[in-house]
XYZ file of C-alpha atoms in Angstrom:
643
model
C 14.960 -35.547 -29.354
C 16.634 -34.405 -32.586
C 13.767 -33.059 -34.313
C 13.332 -30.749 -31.103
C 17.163 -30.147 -31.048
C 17.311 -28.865 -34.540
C 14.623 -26.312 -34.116
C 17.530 -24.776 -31.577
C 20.176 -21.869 -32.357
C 23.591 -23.971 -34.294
C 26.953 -22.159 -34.952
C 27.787 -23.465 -38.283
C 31.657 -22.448 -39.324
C 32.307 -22.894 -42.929
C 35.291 -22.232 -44.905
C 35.221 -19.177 -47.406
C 37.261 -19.992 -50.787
C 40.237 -17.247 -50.919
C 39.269 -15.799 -54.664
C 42.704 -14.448 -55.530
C 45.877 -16.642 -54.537
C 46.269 -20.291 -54.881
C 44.015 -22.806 -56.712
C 45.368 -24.777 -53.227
C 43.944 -22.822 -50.147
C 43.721 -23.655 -46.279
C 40.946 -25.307 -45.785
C 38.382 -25.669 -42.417
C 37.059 -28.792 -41.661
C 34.740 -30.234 -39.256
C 36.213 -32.906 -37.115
C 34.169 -33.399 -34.596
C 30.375 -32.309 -33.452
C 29.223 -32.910 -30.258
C 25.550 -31.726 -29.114
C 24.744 -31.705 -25.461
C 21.333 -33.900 -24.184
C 20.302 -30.846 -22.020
C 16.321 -30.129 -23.886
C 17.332 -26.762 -24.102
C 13.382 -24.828 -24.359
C 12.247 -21.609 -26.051
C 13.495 -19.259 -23.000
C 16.926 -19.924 -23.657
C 17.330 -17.420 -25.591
C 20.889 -16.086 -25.672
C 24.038 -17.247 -27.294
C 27.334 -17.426 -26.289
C 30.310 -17.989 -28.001
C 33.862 -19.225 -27.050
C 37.060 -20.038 -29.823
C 39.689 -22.017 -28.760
C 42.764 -22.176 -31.406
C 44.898 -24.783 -30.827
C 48.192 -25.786 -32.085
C 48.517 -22.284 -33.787
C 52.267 -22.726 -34.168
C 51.479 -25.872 -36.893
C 49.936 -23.210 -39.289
C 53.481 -23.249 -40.428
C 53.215 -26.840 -40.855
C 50.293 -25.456 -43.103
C 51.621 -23.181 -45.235
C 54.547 -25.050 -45.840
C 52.447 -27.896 -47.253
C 50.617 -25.975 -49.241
C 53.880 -24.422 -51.155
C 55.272 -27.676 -51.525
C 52.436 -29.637 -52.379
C 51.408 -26.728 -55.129
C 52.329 -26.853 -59.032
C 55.323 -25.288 -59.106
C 53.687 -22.552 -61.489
C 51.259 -22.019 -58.741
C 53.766 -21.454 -56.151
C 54.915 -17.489 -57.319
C 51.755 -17.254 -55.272
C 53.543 -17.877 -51.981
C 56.380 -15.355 -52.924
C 56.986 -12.979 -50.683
C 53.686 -14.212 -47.749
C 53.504 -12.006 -45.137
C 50.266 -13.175 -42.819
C 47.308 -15.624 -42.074
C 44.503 -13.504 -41.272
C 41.612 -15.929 -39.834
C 38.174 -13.361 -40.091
C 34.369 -14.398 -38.954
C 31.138 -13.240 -40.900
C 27.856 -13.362 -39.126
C 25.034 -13.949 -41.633
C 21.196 -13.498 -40.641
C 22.193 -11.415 -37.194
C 19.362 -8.618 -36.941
C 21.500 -6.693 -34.657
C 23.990 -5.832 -37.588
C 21.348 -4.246 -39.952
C 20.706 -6.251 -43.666
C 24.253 -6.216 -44.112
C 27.046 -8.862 -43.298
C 29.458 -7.539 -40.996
C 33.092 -9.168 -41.149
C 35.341 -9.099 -37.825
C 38.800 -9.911 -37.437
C 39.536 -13.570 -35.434
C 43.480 -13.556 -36.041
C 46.315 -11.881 -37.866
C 49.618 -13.609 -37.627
C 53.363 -12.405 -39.260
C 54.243 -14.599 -42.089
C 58.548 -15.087 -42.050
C 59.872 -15.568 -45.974
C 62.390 -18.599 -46.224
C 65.721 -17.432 -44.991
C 68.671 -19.692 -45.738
C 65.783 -22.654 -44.874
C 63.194 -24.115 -47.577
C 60.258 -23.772 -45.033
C 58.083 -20.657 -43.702
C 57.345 -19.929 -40.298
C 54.512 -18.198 -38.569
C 55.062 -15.428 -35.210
C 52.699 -17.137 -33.610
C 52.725 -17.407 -29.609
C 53.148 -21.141 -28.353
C 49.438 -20.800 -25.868
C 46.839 -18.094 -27.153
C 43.970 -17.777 -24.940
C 40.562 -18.855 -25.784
C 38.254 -15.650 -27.667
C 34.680 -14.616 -26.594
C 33.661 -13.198 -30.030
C 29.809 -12.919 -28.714
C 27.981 -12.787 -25.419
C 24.693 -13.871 -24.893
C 23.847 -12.789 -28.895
C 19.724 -12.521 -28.136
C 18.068 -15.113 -30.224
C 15.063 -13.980 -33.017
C 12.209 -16.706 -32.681
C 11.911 -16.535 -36.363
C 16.291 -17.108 -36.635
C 17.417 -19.681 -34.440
C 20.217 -20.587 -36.951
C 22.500 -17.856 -37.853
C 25.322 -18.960 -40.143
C 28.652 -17.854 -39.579
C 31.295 -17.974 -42.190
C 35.223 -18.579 -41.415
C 37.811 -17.716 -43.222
C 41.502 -18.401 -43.230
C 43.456 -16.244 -45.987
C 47.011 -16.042 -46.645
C 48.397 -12.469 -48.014
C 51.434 -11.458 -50.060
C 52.983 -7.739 -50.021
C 51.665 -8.157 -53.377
C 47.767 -8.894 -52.137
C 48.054 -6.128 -49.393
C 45.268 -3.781 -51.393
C 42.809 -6.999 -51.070
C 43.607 -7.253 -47.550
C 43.020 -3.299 -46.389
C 39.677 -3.499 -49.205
C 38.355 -6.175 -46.723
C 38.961 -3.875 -43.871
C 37.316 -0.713 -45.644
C 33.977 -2.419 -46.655
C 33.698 -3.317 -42.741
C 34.121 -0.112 -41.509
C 31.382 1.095 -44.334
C 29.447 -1.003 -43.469
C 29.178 -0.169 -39.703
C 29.080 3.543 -41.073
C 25.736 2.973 -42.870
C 23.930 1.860 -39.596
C 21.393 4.473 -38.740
C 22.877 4.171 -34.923
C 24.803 1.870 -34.342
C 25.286 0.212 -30.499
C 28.285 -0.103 -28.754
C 28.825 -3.732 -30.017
C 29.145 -2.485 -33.681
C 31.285 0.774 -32.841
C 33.835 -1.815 -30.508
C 34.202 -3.243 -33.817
C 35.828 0.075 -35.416
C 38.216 -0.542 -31.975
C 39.375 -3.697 -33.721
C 39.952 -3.308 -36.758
C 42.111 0.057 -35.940
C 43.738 -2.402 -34.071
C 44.682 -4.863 -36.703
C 45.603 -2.176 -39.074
C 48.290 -1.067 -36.669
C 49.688 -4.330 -35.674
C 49.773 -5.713 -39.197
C 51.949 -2.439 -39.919
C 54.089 -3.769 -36.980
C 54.153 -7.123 -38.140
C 52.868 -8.265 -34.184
C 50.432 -10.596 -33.594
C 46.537 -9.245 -33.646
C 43.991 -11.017 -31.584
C 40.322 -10.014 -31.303
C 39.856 -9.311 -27.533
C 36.378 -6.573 -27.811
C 33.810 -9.412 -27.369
C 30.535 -8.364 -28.350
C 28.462 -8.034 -25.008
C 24.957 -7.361 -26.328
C 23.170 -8.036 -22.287
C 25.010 -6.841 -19.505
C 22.104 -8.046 -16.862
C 22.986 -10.407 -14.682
C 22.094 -13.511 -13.258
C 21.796 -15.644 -16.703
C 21.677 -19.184 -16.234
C 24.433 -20.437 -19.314
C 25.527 -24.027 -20.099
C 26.978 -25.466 -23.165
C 24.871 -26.256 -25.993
C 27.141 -27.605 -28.462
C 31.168 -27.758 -29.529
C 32.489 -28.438 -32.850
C 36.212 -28.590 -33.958
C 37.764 -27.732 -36.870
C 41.297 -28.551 -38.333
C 43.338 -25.910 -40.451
C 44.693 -27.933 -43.542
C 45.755 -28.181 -47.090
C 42.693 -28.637 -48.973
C 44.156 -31.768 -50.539
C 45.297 -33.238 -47.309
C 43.194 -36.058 -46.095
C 40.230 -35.529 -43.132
C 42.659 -36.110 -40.000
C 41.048 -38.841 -37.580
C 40.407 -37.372 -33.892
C 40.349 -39.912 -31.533
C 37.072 -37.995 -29.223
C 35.945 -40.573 -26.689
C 37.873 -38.419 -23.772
C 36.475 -35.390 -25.660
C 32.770 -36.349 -25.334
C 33.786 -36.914 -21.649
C 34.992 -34.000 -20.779
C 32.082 -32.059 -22.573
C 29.217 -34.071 -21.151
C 30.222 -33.107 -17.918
C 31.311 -29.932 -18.244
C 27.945 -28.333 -18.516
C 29.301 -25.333 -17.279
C 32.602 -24.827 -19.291
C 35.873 -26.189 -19.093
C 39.233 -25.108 -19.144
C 41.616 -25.181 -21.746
C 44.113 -27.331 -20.543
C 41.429 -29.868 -20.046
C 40.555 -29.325 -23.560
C 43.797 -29.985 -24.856
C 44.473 -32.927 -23.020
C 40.877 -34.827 -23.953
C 41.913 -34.091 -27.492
C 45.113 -34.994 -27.911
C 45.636 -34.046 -31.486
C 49.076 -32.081 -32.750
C 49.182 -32.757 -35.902
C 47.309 -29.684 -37.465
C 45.916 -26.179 -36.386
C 42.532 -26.673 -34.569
C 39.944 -24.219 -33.818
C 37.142 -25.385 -31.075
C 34.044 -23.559 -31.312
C 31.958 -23.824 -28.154
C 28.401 -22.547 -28.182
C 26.760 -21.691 -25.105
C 23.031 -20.717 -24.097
C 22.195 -18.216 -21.702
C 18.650 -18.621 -19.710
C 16.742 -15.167 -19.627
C 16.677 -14.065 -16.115
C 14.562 -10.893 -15.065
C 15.620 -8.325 -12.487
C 14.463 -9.584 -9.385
C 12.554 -7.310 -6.591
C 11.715 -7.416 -3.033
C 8.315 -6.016 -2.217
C 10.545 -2.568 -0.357
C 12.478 -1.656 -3.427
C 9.277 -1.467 -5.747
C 8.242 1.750 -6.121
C 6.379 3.968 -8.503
C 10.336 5.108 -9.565
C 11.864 1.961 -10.029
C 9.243 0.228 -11.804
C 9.307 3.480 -13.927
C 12.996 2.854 -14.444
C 12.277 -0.921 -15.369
C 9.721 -0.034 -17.731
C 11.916 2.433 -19.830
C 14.986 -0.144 -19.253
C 13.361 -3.078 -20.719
C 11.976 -0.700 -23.917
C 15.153 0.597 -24.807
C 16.992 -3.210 -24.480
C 14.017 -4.732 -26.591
C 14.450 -1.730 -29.572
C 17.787 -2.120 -30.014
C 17.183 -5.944 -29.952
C 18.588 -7.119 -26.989
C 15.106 -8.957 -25.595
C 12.858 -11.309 -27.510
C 9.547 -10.704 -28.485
C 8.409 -12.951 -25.834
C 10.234 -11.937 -23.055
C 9.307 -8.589 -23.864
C 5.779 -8.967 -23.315
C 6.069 -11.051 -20.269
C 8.677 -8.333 -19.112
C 5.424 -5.576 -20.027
C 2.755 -8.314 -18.200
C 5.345 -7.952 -15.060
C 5.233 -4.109 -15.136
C 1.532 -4.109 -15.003
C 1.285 -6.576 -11.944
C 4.278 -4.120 -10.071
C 1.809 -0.855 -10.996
C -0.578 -3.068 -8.780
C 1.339 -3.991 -5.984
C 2.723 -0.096 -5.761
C -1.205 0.785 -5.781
C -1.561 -1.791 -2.777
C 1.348 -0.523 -1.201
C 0.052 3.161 -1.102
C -3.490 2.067 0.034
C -1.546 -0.144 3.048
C -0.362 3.119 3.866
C -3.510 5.304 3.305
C -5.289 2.646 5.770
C -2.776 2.588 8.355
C -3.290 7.079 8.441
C -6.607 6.622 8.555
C -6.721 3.997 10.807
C -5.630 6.619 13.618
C -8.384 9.147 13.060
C -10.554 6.406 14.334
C -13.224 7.290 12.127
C -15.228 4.276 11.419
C -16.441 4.937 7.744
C -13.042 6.017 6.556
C -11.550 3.407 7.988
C -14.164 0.859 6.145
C -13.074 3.043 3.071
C -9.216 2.764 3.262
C -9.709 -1.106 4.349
C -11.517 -2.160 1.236
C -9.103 -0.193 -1.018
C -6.584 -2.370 0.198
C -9.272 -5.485 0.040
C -9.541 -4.118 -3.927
C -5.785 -3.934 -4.504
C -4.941 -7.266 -3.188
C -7.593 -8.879 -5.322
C -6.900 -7.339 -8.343
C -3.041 -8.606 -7.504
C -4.221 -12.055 -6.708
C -6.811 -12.167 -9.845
C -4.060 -11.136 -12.226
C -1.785 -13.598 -11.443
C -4.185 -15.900 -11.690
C -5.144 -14.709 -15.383
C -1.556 -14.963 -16.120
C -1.150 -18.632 -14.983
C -3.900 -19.441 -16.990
C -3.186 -17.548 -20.026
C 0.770 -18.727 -19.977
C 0.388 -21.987 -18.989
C 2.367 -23.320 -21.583
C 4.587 -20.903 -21.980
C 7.907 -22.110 -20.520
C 9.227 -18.731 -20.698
C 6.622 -17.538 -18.030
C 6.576 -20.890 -16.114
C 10.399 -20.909 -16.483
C 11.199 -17.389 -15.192
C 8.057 -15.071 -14.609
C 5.604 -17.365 -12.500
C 8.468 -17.032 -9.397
C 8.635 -13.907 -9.596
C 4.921 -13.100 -9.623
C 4.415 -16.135 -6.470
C 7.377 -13.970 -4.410
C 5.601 -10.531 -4.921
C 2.163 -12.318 -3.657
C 4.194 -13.722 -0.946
C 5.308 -9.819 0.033
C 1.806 -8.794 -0.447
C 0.640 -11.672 1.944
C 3.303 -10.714 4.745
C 1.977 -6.764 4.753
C -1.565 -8.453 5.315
C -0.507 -9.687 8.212
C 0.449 -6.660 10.302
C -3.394 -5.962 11.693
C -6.093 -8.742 12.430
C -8.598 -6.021 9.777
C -5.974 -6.776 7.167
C -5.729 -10.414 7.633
C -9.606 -10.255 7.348
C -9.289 -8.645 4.842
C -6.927 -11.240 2.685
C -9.208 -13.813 4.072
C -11.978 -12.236 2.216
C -10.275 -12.086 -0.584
C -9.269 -15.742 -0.681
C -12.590 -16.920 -0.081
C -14.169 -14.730 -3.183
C -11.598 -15.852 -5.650
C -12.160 -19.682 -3.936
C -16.214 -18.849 -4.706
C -15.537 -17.569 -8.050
C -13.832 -21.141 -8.792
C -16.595 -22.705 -7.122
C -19.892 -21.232 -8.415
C -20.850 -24.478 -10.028
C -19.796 -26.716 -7.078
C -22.335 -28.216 -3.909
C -21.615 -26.238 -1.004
C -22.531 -27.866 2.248
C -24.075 -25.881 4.915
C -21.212 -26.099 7.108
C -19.104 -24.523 4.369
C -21.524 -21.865 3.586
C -21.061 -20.731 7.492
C -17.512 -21.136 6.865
C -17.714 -18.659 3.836
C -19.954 -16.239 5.104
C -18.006 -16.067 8.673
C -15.154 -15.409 6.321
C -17.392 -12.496 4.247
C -18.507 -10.811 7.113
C -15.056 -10.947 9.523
C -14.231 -7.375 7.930
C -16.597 -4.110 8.268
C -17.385 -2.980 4.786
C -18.370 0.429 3.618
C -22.321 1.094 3.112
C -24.342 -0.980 0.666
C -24.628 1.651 -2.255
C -20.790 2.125 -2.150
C -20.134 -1.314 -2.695
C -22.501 -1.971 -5.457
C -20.657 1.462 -6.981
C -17.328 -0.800 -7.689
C -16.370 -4.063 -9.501
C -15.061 -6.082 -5.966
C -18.027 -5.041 -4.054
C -20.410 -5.897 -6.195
C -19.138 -9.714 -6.614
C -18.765 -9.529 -2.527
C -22.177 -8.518 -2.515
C -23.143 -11.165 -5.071
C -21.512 -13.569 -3.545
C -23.334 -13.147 -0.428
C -26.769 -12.927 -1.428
C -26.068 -16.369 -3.098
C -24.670 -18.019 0.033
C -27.791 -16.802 2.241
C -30.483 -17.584 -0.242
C -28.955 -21.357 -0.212
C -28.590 -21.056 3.500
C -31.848 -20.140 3.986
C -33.518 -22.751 1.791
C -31.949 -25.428 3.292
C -31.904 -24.409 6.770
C -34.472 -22.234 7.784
C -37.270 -21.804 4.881
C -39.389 -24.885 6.140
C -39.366 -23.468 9.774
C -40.102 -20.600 8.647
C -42.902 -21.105 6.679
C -44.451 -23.102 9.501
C -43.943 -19.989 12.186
C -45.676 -17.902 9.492
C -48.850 -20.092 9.873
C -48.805 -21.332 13.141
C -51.484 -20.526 15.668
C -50.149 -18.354 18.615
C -50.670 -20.969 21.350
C -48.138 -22.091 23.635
C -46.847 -25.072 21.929
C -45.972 -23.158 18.758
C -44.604 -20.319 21.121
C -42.081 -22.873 21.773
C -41.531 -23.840 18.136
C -40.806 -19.847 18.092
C -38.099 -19.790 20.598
C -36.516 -22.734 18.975
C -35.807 -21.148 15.908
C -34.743 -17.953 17.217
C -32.683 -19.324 18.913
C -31.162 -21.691 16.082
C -31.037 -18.344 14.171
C -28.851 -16.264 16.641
C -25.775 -19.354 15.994
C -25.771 -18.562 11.694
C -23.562 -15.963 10.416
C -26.086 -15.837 7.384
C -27.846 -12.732 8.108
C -30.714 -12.350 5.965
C -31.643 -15.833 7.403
C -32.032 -14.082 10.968
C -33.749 -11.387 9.665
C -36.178 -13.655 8.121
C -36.650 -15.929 11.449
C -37.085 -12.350 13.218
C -39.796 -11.083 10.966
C -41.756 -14.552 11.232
C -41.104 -14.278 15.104
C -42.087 -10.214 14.794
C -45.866 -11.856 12.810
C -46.157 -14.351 15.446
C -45.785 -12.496 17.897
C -48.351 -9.704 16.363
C -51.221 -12.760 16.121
C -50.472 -13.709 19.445
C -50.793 -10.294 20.680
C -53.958 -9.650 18.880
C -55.198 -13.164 20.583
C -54.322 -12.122 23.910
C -55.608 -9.073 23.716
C -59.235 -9.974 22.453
C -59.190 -12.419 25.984
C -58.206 -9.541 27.790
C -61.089 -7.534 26.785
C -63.438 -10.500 27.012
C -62.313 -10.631 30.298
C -62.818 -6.668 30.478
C -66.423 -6.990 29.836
C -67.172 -10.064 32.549
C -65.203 -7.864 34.936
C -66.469 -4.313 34.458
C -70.330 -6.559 34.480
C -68.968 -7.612 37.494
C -68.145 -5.059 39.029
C -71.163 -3.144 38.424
C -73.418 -5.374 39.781
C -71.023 -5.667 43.103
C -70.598 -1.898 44.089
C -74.291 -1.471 44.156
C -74.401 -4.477 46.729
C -71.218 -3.082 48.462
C -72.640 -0.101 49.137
C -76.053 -1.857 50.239
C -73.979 -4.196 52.491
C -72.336 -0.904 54.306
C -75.519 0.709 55.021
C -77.145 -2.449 55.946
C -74.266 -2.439 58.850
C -73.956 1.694 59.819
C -78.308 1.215 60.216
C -77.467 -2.233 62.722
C -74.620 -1.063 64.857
C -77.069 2.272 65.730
C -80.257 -0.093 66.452
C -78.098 -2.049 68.332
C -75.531 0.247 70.529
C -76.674 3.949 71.618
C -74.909 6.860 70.769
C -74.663 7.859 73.915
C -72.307 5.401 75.038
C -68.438 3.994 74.116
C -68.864 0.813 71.059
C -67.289 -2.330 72.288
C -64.031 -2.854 71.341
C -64.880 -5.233 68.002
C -67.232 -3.182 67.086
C -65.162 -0.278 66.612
C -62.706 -1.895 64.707
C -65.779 -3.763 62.482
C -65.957 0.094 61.734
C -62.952 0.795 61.014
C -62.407 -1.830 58.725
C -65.636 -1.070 57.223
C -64.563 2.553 56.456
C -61.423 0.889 54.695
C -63.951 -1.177 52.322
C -65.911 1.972 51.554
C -63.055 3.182 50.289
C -62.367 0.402 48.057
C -65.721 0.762 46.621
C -65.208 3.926 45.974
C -61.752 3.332 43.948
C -63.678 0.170 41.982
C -66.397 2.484 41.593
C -63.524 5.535 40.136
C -62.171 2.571 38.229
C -65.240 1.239 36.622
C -66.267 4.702 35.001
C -62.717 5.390 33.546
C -63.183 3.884 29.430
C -61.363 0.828 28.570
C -57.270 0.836 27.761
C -56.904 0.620 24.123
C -53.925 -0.315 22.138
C -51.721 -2.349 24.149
C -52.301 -5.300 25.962
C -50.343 -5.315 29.093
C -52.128 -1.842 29.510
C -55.866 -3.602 29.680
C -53.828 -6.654 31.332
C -53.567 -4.182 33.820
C -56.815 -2.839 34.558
C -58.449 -6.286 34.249
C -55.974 -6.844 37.314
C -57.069 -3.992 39.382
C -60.508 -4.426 39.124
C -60.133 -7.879 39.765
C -57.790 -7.474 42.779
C -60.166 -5.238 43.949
C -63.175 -7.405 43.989
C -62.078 -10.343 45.775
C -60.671 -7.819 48.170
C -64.051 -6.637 48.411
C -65.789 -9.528 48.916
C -63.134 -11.180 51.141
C -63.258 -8.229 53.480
C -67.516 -7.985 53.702
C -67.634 -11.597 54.357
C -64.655 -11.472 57.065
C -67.082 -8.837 58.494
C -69.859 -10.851 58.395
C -68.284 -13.660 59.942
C -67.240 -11.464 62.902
C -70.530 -10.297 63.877
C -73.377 -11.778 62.293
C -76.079 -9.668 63.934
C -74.970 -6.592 61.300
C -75.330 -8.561 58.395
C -79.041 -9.332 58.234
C -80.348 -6.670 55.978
C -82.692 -8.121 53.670
């Protein structure tokens, strides 16, 4: 704990020796140190400073001490005192340039003995506690920056020393190149002490140096010290501090003076509490509305001009940059959201697949960079401290405009699952998951092939695809496959077929379906070519068939026209049956006739069901055919005896 405590920013006040008036001189010393548990890490970056000066009224007490406690050929130096001027140099502070700038704490009226052996000091009985910095940014290479006190005492005869002291200041501040508003407030203050020293009044500084106006800066106390104003030969006064370590450890956020006073309980001597504070860096927060192309424009210029004139560490800085780029994205998303929701109304399939995956590229892009940056920064308690909430609440607004249309929400689930399979490339994916994924891949309608492959996010889309199917396939479907391909077209494989086609219309793997399709399409091609070498088999027996039967058809009709004229004269009426043996006869001649039309016409080529279809007729036709001669026959025997 204190080896990581001293690497933090301390406040060290030290007394400067007055060079020209008493070998005796007031002297600062450190009573009491206190140093709060908080682990105060690398973000806290800003410093704070409070002074509280008690007792001012016993710097009489003070002065007096020192006259009387001088050699009294020492003591023409307190002839003719006229103030206590209490000043502060900051050493090592890059915002004041190479050189050490001075600033006025106090200035108080020293009264001459009148008709009394003692001096006494215009002092007012309760000054109010000084903010001489606020939230002082913090170099990572200067945590410690000294500070210097000094408490001088000047004579009418000393004034020259006094208004030197003032002059080099305000040279000093001259020689900056431009100098900020905390350096120029400084010129304020000591014009100020100039004219109340003329007036002999009481000077205070009161233009506290406010480097960081931005808001919402997380401060507690980091440390107090106190100091007591004496003689430099009196002895170290003892501070009784238990109620004083008390009130500071909890008092994380401040206290108030009173309560000060009270837990220290010390009159004796002048006492000047010095109470350090750290400030937490806090970026400007935005909502997913107010970013815009202008305001991030406006952040980007405000956080370059804060971090050249040194108000922002180097680390913040570049987180602060890191945050601009990820905002440039989320604007770009922004604009597509609203390019796709135009579109969207045109109804024009292609542009809407075009608008859609711009914002499918935006959002990943978002997503994949914050990603980077937790990975990059992930010990970086500056970005884990402050940045990575900022980053998770614009994903979160990002999320919520993904939600307006079920495309968009596709969409993000697309996203999800390519980042998830770019984490998981080197993980077993069940086949369950793999549906899971590729229903997830294919819930959104992306633009053509070649314009995917022309951009970063469609290619790994595409890539990521191709890998889940050729897994799929392998697993599932590849053995089945490969048996369709060599399976004999018979009926038992036909239902081996049907299986898997039908397994294949539940995957959302697509290239497995096409695969099962195109072993169905070749099975069904062998099966066709099988089929339709039986059908012309059967062509051949048939059209043999038939052949032979129209010749005895047509014998079998003339066999019957030759006995119904030997056996009935033409000069009378046939009987009844024998006219409609006739009739029916004249039917059958017809049928020959069409066998006979059908027989000459060449063979169906090419399709199956075509020659499926003539084997049909001219089978139909000859059991018609024979059926209706041998119904004939059956009727009336005596006209079927033609040898």
């Amino acid at each position: 704990m204190r080896s990581t405590v001293t690497r933090f920013f301390f406040f060290f006040l030290l007394l400067g020796a007055p060079r020209v008036w008493a070998q005796d001189m007031i002297d600062t010393r450190l009573s009491y140190n206190y140093l709060d548990k908080f682990e105060f890490t690398d973000e806290w970056q800003y410093l704070t400073t409070d002074m509280y000066l008690l007792n001012a009224g016993q710097f009489s007490k003070v002065i007096n001490e020192l006259e009387q406690g001088t050699t009294r050929a020492r003591r023409r130096d307190y002839i003719n005192l006229e103030s206590l001027f209490i000043s502060a140099q900051l050493k090592n502070a890059k915002l004041f340039g190479q050189d050490p700038v001075v600033y006025p704490l106090y200035n108080f009226a020293v009264e001459p003995p009148s008709g009394k052996k003692d001096y006494s000091t215009r002092i007012s009985d309760n000054i109010d506690a000084i903010r001489i910095i606020d939230k002082l940014p913090l170099a990572a290479d200067e945590r410690n920056i000294d500070a210097v006190i000094d408490a001088k005492l000047f004579t009418s005869d000393s004034r020259e020393v006094f208004f030197n002291i003032i002059a080099n200041q305000l040279t000093n501040i001259a020689k900056q190149m431009t100098p900020q508003a905390a350096m120029l407030s400084l010129v304020g203050e000591f014009g100020n002490l100039i004219r109340n020293t003329a007036m002999r009044k009481e000077y205070k500084f009161s233009s506290t140096i406010r480097l960081y106006e931005g808001q919402n800066f997380d401060t507690r106390l980091h440390s107090v010290r106190v100091y007591v104003f004496v003689p430099s030969f009196a002895k170290i006064p003892a501070l009784r501090t238990p109620r004083l370590t008390e009130l500071l450890s909890n008092s994380p956020q401040g206290f108030e003076r009173q309560k000060l006073e009270a837990a220290l309980n010390f009159k004796d001597y002048p006492v000047l509490v010095v109470a350090n504070y750290k400030s937490l860096y806090r970026m400007d927060a935005l909502s997913g509305s107010e970013i815009t192309t202008e305001t991030i424009e406006k952040r980007r210029v405000r956080i370059e001009q804060a971090y050249l004139a040194g108000l922002v560490t180097d680390d913040a800085y570049k987180q602060e940059k890191l945050f601009v780029e990820f905002l440039r994205n989320f604007s770009d998303l922004k604009q597509d959201l609203n390019n796709y929701r135009l579109n969207y109304k045109n109804n024009s399939p292609e542009a809407n697949a075009k608008t859609l995956f711009a914002v499918i590229q935006d959002y990943k892009r978002l997503k994949t960079l914050a990603s980077l940056r937790d990975h990059e920064f992930a010990r970086n308690s500056t970005y884990q401290r402050i940045f990575k909430n900022e980053y998770q609440s614009i994903l979160a607004s990002a999320d919520g405009y993904l939600e307006s249309d079920h495309n968009l929400k596709n969409g993000k689930e697309l996203v999800n699952t390519v980042l998830d399979l770019d984490q998981e490339q080197s993980k077993a994916i069940t086949v369950a998951q793999r549906e899971q994924y590729l229903n997830r891949l294919y819930s959104v309608e992306l633009p053509n092939p070649e314009f995917l492959a022309s951009t970063l996010e469609g290619a790994g889309i595409s890539k990521h695809m191709n890998r889940l199917e050729s897994a799929q396939f392998n697993d599932v479907y590849a053995k089945e496959v490969g048996r369709l391909r060599e399976a004999t077209p018979n009926e038992d494989n036909i239902s081996l077929r049907n299986a898997l086609l039908e397994k294949a219309n539940t995957t959302k793997c697509r290239s497995c379906r096409e695969e099962v399709k195109q072993a169905a399409r070749q099975f069904n091609q062998r099966l066709e070519e099988q089929t339709l070498d039986r059908e012309r088999e059967k062509y051949r027996d048939l059209h043999a068939q038939a052949e032979r039967k129209i010749i005895l058809y047509l014998k079998q009709g003339t066999c019957m026209d030759t006995a119904i004229k030997a056996q009935y004269s033409t000069e009378g009426a046939l009987p009844a049956h024998i006219q409609r043996i006739q009739e029916r006869k004249g039917e059958l001649t017809k049928q020959v006739t069409e066998l006979e039309a059908l027989v000459k016409e060449p063979a169906p080529e090419g399709k199956t069901s075509l020659l499926r279809e003539y084997n049909q007729r001219v089978f139909g036709l000859l059991r018609t055919l024979d059926q209706g001669f041998a119904d004939l026959c059956a009727a009336e025997k005596s006209l079927c005896g033609c040898e």
